């Protein structure tokens, strides 16, 4: 017999089953041949019939017990036991009807054995509801074939009893002819039957008790429930019913059926994740504003540091931004075009209210500055009316995105112009949908009048995070300018790329560039601000070096060329407070509508100044007079930061032009 | 050209098996076949909880019905006994019938619910009724076929 590699052929294991089979069939056959004819004649033909049926029953159950799968568990796949193999405990507890039962890890089959399951070493399989391995049938007795085994035992006992009884009857009637063939054979059959009668009956009785108790041989022999309660019992009747009447359990090890293939086609559906974004947004709001607020008041010396310090908070925000971004990207199938737009766009907008960005500036704007903002904004807007020169374009640019970005209410602000208040509180009015609704019209378009494009470049990652809001605020422009100088050395490549910008942005950038060039030339000759603001004196040399010139009798020492915008900024801011020059008056008049309630608060002033600076920045676009340059500084304007920043701005002004080139 | 079209068809997102989740048996009611209905964390972002629980509940119902000891199972046993179990060669048992129903149900669930979400249920009978295996697939991005002729077409497709 060939020996296979996997399993060795062991003839010895077939000896018991062969013996049992031989004995059973042989004995019964002999009985039928030698004993039954006389019994048929002497007693009744029913005797062989009865014996025949019983023998048939025995055979059937014997066959089922021998050949039926007892409930073998297939080996577990590798994937299933990946976590279990190395670190898994040997036992796992599971509660069954309130009783803790241990499930042992089977190293061969790679799973935790279900309750009542045991591994048969002869078969090398885990068997469900393992009873024992029966050598007489050469098979494990388990869940599936226990009934047949039990019935086999019962029927074999009955059959043996029958054979023995009828044989005895025959012998008793043929005592005088004991050496005759028939009698001898019957005698041998009776001996065999008698010999195996005790073990078989004993086993039958044993299993009858087990069935009544609802235990397996394994459990009984190992003494699992010796002192305790058997969680698997269903009561005597229930247990009997379970053994005899339960449906035939399924085979686990079966031929692989041909299943219909299922195609998996990405992209896959995902459950709605919208709620997560909301939560991210909320946390982002709360945390960030507090961080930025703390940076509000700084000394002049510290401004530089602060402007740098404002960066550390940014990374967390950037992370949130990125997180939000990634979440949005993954969950929203909307157009993400706006992401390719320069930073100033919607995602930021969504995540940060305008407030925050304002606060991030060293100018420390707060609510008071609102009025001045709107003040300056209005000026700009009005100026646009007056000065269609180039103004119309940015205006159109601004207005269009406004619709998308701001609710119509904001557009029809206090005086029909953009209200900064609404800009400052966009979180209610703005929505993701709105933002995303205008991917093609980036907020950059709106920002352009206020924000020099180079700022985008300069601030780079900063800008990316703060962009939406800052661009709306001239203050922020100032801030950006302010920050620019310390950053000028280490400018990160801006995420804003000119190639990303839309045409409108490009146009406004171009305009701005031209304006700045022009202003530079003009302001070079302008006098410095005539101010009593010692602030400027205290500033670094480059502080308010507003170039003298049309700005009026600024007694300032000549300063490095200042970006016209700065002058404008100063000028307008001062105008807001104390128009001192005719030049200013003109601009002041244009600002008349704006409440001059810009208080004496330093912050306000700063805000006003910075805002007006932006306005000023724009104003040359719209107004023929670049006059505000000569605006004397308000005495109340002592905010050092502003001054310093202005100075910085000026210092940077030469760079502005170059920036564009890059 | 035909090759290009063929390659274009292959230029689609393909799914790759990311991980598997195993739903274990619930043994609280002894050894009757029942699976835990606890929603695994790995599926949290992949499928709605209600859908999953619905599937599990239906499966548990099927198994409970299959293992029910009642008139039908008794008659079946008697008949089998009477025919010396030859009946098993001709007829399938009640349990087997329900298993087939379960298999069809799982197939249907896979097609309608789980496959669109990148999941795949495995019939527990293949795992010895010990676990329900749920395979989680990820979108591995668009793939281009390996043939060199595909590169121009891949660029156009993308």
Coordinates of C-alpha atoms in Angstrom, one line a residue, chain A residues 300 528-529 531 533-547 556-563 566-567 570 633 640 642-651:
Chain A
X300 CA 7.3 97.6 20.5
X528 CA 6.8 112.7 6.4
X529 CA 3.7 112.9 8.5
X531 CA 2.9 114.2 13.7
X533 CA 3.2 111.0 17.5
X534 CA 6.3 110.3 19.3
X535 CA 5.5 106.9 18.4
X536 CA 7.1 107.4 15.2
X537 CA 10.1 108.9 16.7
X538 CA 10.5 106.0 18.9
X539 CA 10.1 103.7 16.1
X540 CA 13.1 102.6 14.4
X541 CA 14.7 104.9 12.0
X542 CA 12.6 103.7 9.3
X543 CA 9.5 104.3 11.1
X544 CA 7.3 106.6 9.8
X545 CA 9.5 107.8 7.3
X546 CA 6.6 108.8 5.3
X547 CA 8.2 110.6 2.5
X556 CA 9.5 113.8 9.7
X557 CA 12.9 113.1 8.7
X558 CA 13.2 111.7 5.4
X559 CA 12.5 108.1 5.6
X560 CA 13.1 105.3 3.3
X561 CA 10.6 105.2 0.6
X562 CA 7.5 104.2 1.9
X563 CA 4.9 102.3 0.2
X566 CA 1.5 103.0 4.1
X567 CA 1.2 106.6 3.7
X570 CA -1.5 106.6 8.0
X633 CA -0.9 111.5 12.6
X640 CA 3.6 101.5 18.8
X642 CA 1.1 100.2 14.3
X643 CA 3.9 102.5 13.9
X644 CA 6.4 99.9 13.9
X645 CA 4.5 97.9 11.5
X646 CA 4.0 100.8 9.3
X647 CA 7.7 101.3 9.4
X648 CA 8.2 97.8 8.5
X649 CA 5.8 98.1 5.8
X650 CA 7.6 100.9 4.4
X651 CA 10.8 99.2 4.7

